[in-house]
Amino acid sequence: MATLKDIATAVGVSVATVSNVLNDRPNVGRVIRQKVLRAANKMGYRPNRAAQAMRTGRTRAIGLVLPDLTNPFFPELAQAVENTARSLGLLVCLVDSQGRAEGEANGFALLMQHAVDGIIWCPVGPRLPPYLHSATRPVVLIDRPRPGFPVVHSDYVMGGHLLAAYALRMGHTHVGLLSGPQNLASARQRRDGFVEAFPRDIKVAWEVVVGFDGVLNAAALKALQRRGRATLIVAGNDLIAISAMRCLAEAGVRVPEDVSITGFDNIRWTDVVTPRLTTIAQPVGAIGAKAVQLMQQRLSGEKISGQRTIFDVTLIERDSVRRN
Amino acid sequence: MATLKDIATAVGVSVATVSNVLNDRPNVGRVIRQKVLRAANKMGYRPNRAAQAMRTGRTRAIGLVLPDLTNPFFPELAQAVENTARSLGLLVCLVDSQGRAEGEANGFALLMQHAVDGIIWCPVGPRLPPYLHSATRPVVLIDRPRPGFPVVHSDYVMGGHLLAAYALRMGHTHVGLLSGPQNLASARQRRDGFVEAFPRDIKVAWEVVVGFDGVLNAAALKALQRRGRATLIVAGNDLIAISAMRCLAEAGVRVPEDVSITGFDNIRWTDVVTPRLTTIAQPVGAIGAKAVQLMQQRLSGEKISGQRTIFDVTLIERDSVRRN
DNA sequence: TACGGACGGTGAAACGTTACACCACGCACA
DNA sequence: TGTGCGTGGTGTAACGTTTCACCGTCCGTA
């Protein structure tokens, strides 16, 4: 690997000058500038990140801390984050906390040790881990707001509204809710948005809270079994919806003939399952990209204007809801 | 952040000694060793990776280059890689090449610039990119062997055998093949393993090659439409199988009543789709973990014994194949 | 008593950058 | 003639580690 010194001696100029050229700073003449550039190019010079990091304290790497790569929402996000980061010359260091606070703390320690410039983070716990405050690096949250940190996520309330309006339009007046964990704002807002946009004379027949990972607990199973008067089941996300569909199918209940169902997220599989799932699409790619852009702004010293960046969601109408 | 010097002055000892203690090297007495350890602990000392990297040339970070996080096989792999790497104190730097050679080259450049200690790689192109040879860092391949590099993957031939034996046992004598891209060894071996274990008097009614991402081309669509005499469709992976099932369902063909189908990979969704998909499970987690272990061995100077590490696969019998 | 070696510890160079202070020169202007 | 300034460039310290050469001291042994 060629170093600044190599180039300097090759061109016959000082190291400082080479450095100045390469970081295009002023105070170096045209001819020398050209010579240095050419030499650097020919010798295939790449700055030694370790040395740079040591001197400047910046690594041009960012951490990405995710709770569960197994949930299809996150790989898509990771892909977007990695790709836009790379286009900005930023390396992405991945931590999958597997939904455990311990793994998260662990991953953070590792990231801090490697002195990443910033962290894009989708927190697992309900509260901020204390070590975060000691993090000297900027943090951008994804999907799960916490006081004091910038966050980018979808307009979940809007999603709930959209769903409610659609349910009404399709003539459903009794719904069952298979909500996600209510300590997660994303789950709560979907639910509240839905309920809030639903007229008073229309009933939530029942509601069960389950995990976002789509494994159904006993209460959920029972609720699905005797569905009460619900003609529509509104699931907290697609994983839940698909699990529910599978569960219903096994009980011989047909979707959407016997009961309708909606999801949330528009993961790839909603389009491939039978019947195809009506759901809310969030712009995952845009969210990931935006998070990186925000980070980049913070890294280059700009103050981030708004603390929250919220993306519109859209209703994807497919085959899992029938007119009632 | 506390440095060696801080500890040294606190304890009243030289920097060198502190360094010696912390890397537990000999030639330092018990009392001082204790003092230093205690001080380091109290001050929350973490070695500055940049400085270490600069001095030693090692970063304790590894690259993970994947072709497509959107394919559920890879997130699972990434999760395993990240977790076992972290347990070894290794940071994982992610690159998603999006299946493009250009992205791959790009990502490699970034990784080399950051001087990762090694790269775990699932190559997209059929051949080795030239820049790889100039990579001064060890490479461990996953899933896709290339001459000259250690690789870990599943026994795809065995998978084919298992499927063939099962097909026979279930009385299927005419099969349609929806094979994956034949330039990928993983796809080719599944197919060849299947065909090879299939007795002569039994026919492959038709075969179409499609991508592993599960989008079906015109030929595949046509083949599915008139299925010839095939009573069983053997898909190259689960994505393909599920897409095919959806396609069949839309045409009013019932699975498995009218035609049976098998997948490969046992991704999460095989269990949730209707009917549940009979498939081959590969031990993804074990593969990821093994790749990291191999890397770790190489990093600590051991020569890797075998170039290939191959894992057994198992048949997961579910509902998508019926006795014929 | 003298010598060799183990033990416990120190000083300082080096890794590749960056950034600050400094310098020399030429030119305009009073 | 001297002052001031802009232009183009250099020398070097510093970042936090690791590592190598070196140095006392003490003990056992010849």
mmCIF file of N, CA and C in Angstrom, chain B residues 159-199:
data_model
loop_
_atom_site.group_PDB
_atom_site.id
_atom_site.type_symbol
_atom_site.label_atom_id
_atom_site.label_comp_id
_atom_site.label_asym_id
_atom_site.label_seq_id
_atom_site.Cartn_x
_atom_site.Cartn_y
_atom_site.Cartn_z
ATOM 1 N N GLY B 159 -29.056 -33.079 -0.739
ATOM 2 C CA GLY B 159 -30.406 -32.538 -0.794
ATOM 3 C C GLY B 159 -31.169 -33.083 -1.987
ATOM 4 N N GLY B 160 -30.498 -33.091 -3.120
ATOM 5 C CA GLY B 160 -31.119 -33.633 -4.329
ATOM 6 C C GLY B 160 -31.491 -35.091 -4.150
ATOM 7 N N HIS B 161 -30.566 -35.858 -3.591
ATOM 8 C CA HIS B 161 -30.818 -37.270 -3.320
ATOM 9 C C HIS B 161 -32.044 -37.448 -2.445
ATOM 10 N N LEU B 162 -32.058 -36.721 -1.346
ATOM 11 C CA LEU B 162 -33.155 -36.825 -0.395
ATOM 12 C C LEU B 162 -34.498 -36.577 -1.089
ATOM 13 N N LEU B 163 -34.490 -35.546 -1.904
ATOM 14 C CA LEU B 163 -35.714 -35.171 -2.620
ATOM 15 C C LEU B 163 -36.129 -36.284 -3.587
ATOM 16 N N ALA B 164 -35.157 -36.824 -4.286
ATOM 17 C CA ALA B 164 -35.457 -37.871 -5.266
ATOM 18 C C ALA B 164 -36.024 -39.104 -4.565
ATOM 19 N N ALA B 165 -35.365 -39.477 -3.473
ATOM 20 C CA ALA B 165 -35.832 -40.655 -2.743
ATOM 21 C C ALA B 165 -37.252 -40.437 -2.244
ATOM 22 N N TYR B 166 -37.478 -39.244 -1.774
ATOM 23 C CA TYR B 166 -38.804 -38.921 -1.250
ATOM 24 C C TYR B 166 -39.854 -38.948 -2.364
ATOM 25 N N ALA B 167 -39.494 -38.387 -3.488
ATOM 26 C CA ALA B 167 -40.403 -38.359 -4.635
ATOM 27 C C ALA B 167 -40.809 -39.783 -5.012
ATOM 28 N N LEU B 168 -39.814 -40.632 -5.074
ATOM 29 C CA LEU B 168 -40.045 -42.042 -5.407
ATOM 30 C C LEU B 168 -40.982 -42.677 -4.393
ATOM 31 N N ARG B 169 -40.650 -42.445 -3.132
ATOM 32 C CA ARG B 169 -41.421 -43.034 -2.054
ATOM 33 C C ARG B 169 -42.880 -42.597 -2.134
ATOM 34 N N MET B 170 -43.078 -41.375 -2.591
ATOM 35 C CA MET B 170 -44.438 -40.860 -2.674
ATOM 36 C C MET B 170 -45.100 -41.210 -4.007
ATOM 37 N N GLY B 171 -44.387 -41.974 -4.802
ATOM 38 C CA GLY B 171 -45.006 -42.487 -6.018
ATOM 39 C C GLY B 171 -45.024 -41.542 -7.209
ATOM 40 N N HIS B 172 -44.145 -40.580 -7.193
ATOM 41 C CA HIS B 172 -44.105 -39.666 -8.339
ATOM 42 C C HIS B 172 -43.093 -40.148 -9.363
ATOM 43 N N THR B 173 -43.535 -40.277 -10.599
ATOM 44 C CA THR B 173 -42.634 -40.799 -11.625
ATOM 45 C C THR B 173 -42.406 -39.809 -12.760
ATOM 46 N N HIS B 174 -43.165 -38.756 -12.769
ATOM 47 C CA HIS B 174 -42.932 -37.711 -13.762
ATOM 48 C C HIS B 174 -42.817 -36.378 -13.036
ATOM 49 N N VAL B 175 -41.661 -35.758 -13.171
ATOM 50 C CA VAL B 175 -41.459 -34.519 -12.437
ATOM 51 C C VAL B 175 -41.135 -33.362 -13.381
ATOM 52 N N GLY B 176 -41.510 -32.186 -12.957
ATOM 53 C CA GLY B 176 -41.090 -30.968 -13.643
ATOM 54 C C GLY B 176 -40.049 -30.276 -12.785
ATOM 55 N N LEU B 177 -39.022 -29.736 -13.440
ATOM 56 C CA LEU B 177 -37.944 -29.088 -12.688
ATOM 57 C C LEU B 177 -37.993 -27.576 -12.912
ATOM 58 N N LEU B 178 -38.039 -26.855 -11.831
ATOM 59 C CA LEU B 178 -37.925 -25.393 -11.893
ATOM 60 C C LEU B 178 -36.581 -25.059 -11.254
ATOM 61 N N SER B 179 -35.516 -25.226 -12.020
ATOM 62 C CA SER B 179 -34.168 -25.157 -11.444
ATOM 63 C C SER B 179 -33.674 -23.728 -11.295
ATOM 64 N N GLY B 180 -32.762 -23.556 -10.370
ATOM 65 C CA GLY B 180 -32.114 -22.266 -10.198
ATOM 66 C C GLY B 180 -31.029 -22.082 -11.251
ATOM 67 N N PRO B 181 -30.432 -20.908 -11.247
ATOM 68 C CA PRO B 181 -29.410 -20.565 -12.249
ATOM 69 C C PRO B 181 -28.262 -21.573 -12.262
ATOM 70 N N GLN B 182 -28.030 -22.205 -13.385
ATOM 71 C CA GLN B 182 -27.106 -23.327 -13.439
ATOM 72 C C GLN B 182 -25.639 -22.926 -13.402
ATOM 73 N N ASN B 183 -25.367 -21.664 -13.430
ATOM 74 C CA ASN B 183 -23.973 -21.261 -13.244
ATOM 75 C C ASN B 183 -23.618 -21.204 -11.756
ATOM 76 N N LEU B 184 -24.631 -21.301 -10.911
ATOM 77 C CA LEU B 184 -24.387 -21.396 -9.475
ATOM 78 C C LEU B 184 -24.282 -22.861 -9.080
ATOM 79 N N ALA B 185 -23.145 -23.216 -8.482
ATOM 80 C CA ALA B 185 -22.948 -24.603 -8.074
ATOM 81 C C ALA B 185 -24.085 -25.061 -7.170
ATOM 82 N N SER B 186 -24.524 -24.168 -6.294
ATOM 83 C CA SER B 186 -25.566 -24.569 -5.354
ATOM 84 C C SER B 186 -26.828 -25.005 -6.096
ATOM 85 N N ALA B 187 -27.167 -24.304 -7.152
ATOM 86 C CA ALA B 187 -28.361 -24.661 -7.927
ATOM 87 C C ALA B 187 -28.112 -25.926 -8.749
ATOM 88 N N ARG B 188 -26.944 -25.959 -9.350
ATOM 89 C CA ARG B 188 -26.613 -27.073 -10.229
ATOM 90 C C ARG B 188 -26.588 -28.376 -9.440
ATOM 91 N N GLN B 189 -25.991 -28.357 -8.271
ATOM 92 C CA GLN B 189 -25.844 -29.589 -7.508
ATOM 93 C C GLN B 189 -27.172 -30.113 -6.989
ATOM 94 N N ARG B 190 -28.047 -29.190 -6.606
ATOM 95 C CA ARG B 190 -29.378 -29.629 -6.191
ATOM 96 C C ARG B 190 -30.029 -30.399 -7.330
ATOM 97 N N ARG B 191 -29.955 -29.782 -8.484
ATOM 98 C CA ARG B 191 -30.590 -30.367 -9.654
ATOM 99 C C ARG B 191 -29.931 -31.700 -10.015
ATOM 100 N N ASP B 192 -28.607 -31.671 -10.138
ATOM 101 C CA ASP B 192 -27.899 -32.879 -10.561
ATOM 102 C C ASP B 192 -28.067 -33.988 -9.539
ATOM 103 N N GLY B 193 -28.016 -33.622 -8.274
ATOM 104 C CA GLY B 193 -28.211 -34.615 -7.228
ATOM 105 C C GLY B 193 -29.562 -35.285 -7.374
ATOM 106 N N PHE B 194 -30.539 -34.491 -7.678
ATOM 107 C CA PHE B 194 -31.887 -35.031 -7.837
ATOM 108 C C PHE B 194 -31.958 -35.975 -9.031
ATOM 109 N N VAL B 195 -31.520 -35.470 -10.154
ATOM 110 C CA VAL B 195 -31.632 -36.245 -11.397
ATOM 111 C C VAL B 195 -30.834 -37.534 -11.295
ATOM 112 N N GLU B 196 -29.664 -37.432 -10.723
ATOM 113 C CA GLU B 196 -28.750 -38.562 -10.618
ATOM 114 C C GLU B 196 -29.319 -39.681 -9.753
ATOM 115 N N ALA B 197 -30.089 -39.297 -8.731
ATOM 116 C CA ALA B 197 -30.628 -40.317 -7.833
ATOM 117 C C ALA B 197 -31.963 -40.862 -8.324
ATOM 118 N N PHE B 198 -32.366 -40.348 -9.446
ATOM 119 C CA PHE B 198 -33.665 -40.722 -9.978
ATOM 120 C C PHE B 198 -33.471 -41.869 -10.959
ATOM 121 N N PRO B 199 -34.172 -42.968 -10.790
ATOM 122 C CA PRO B 199 -33.964 -44.123 -11.673
ATOM 123 C C PRO B 199 -34.272 -43.794 -13.137
#
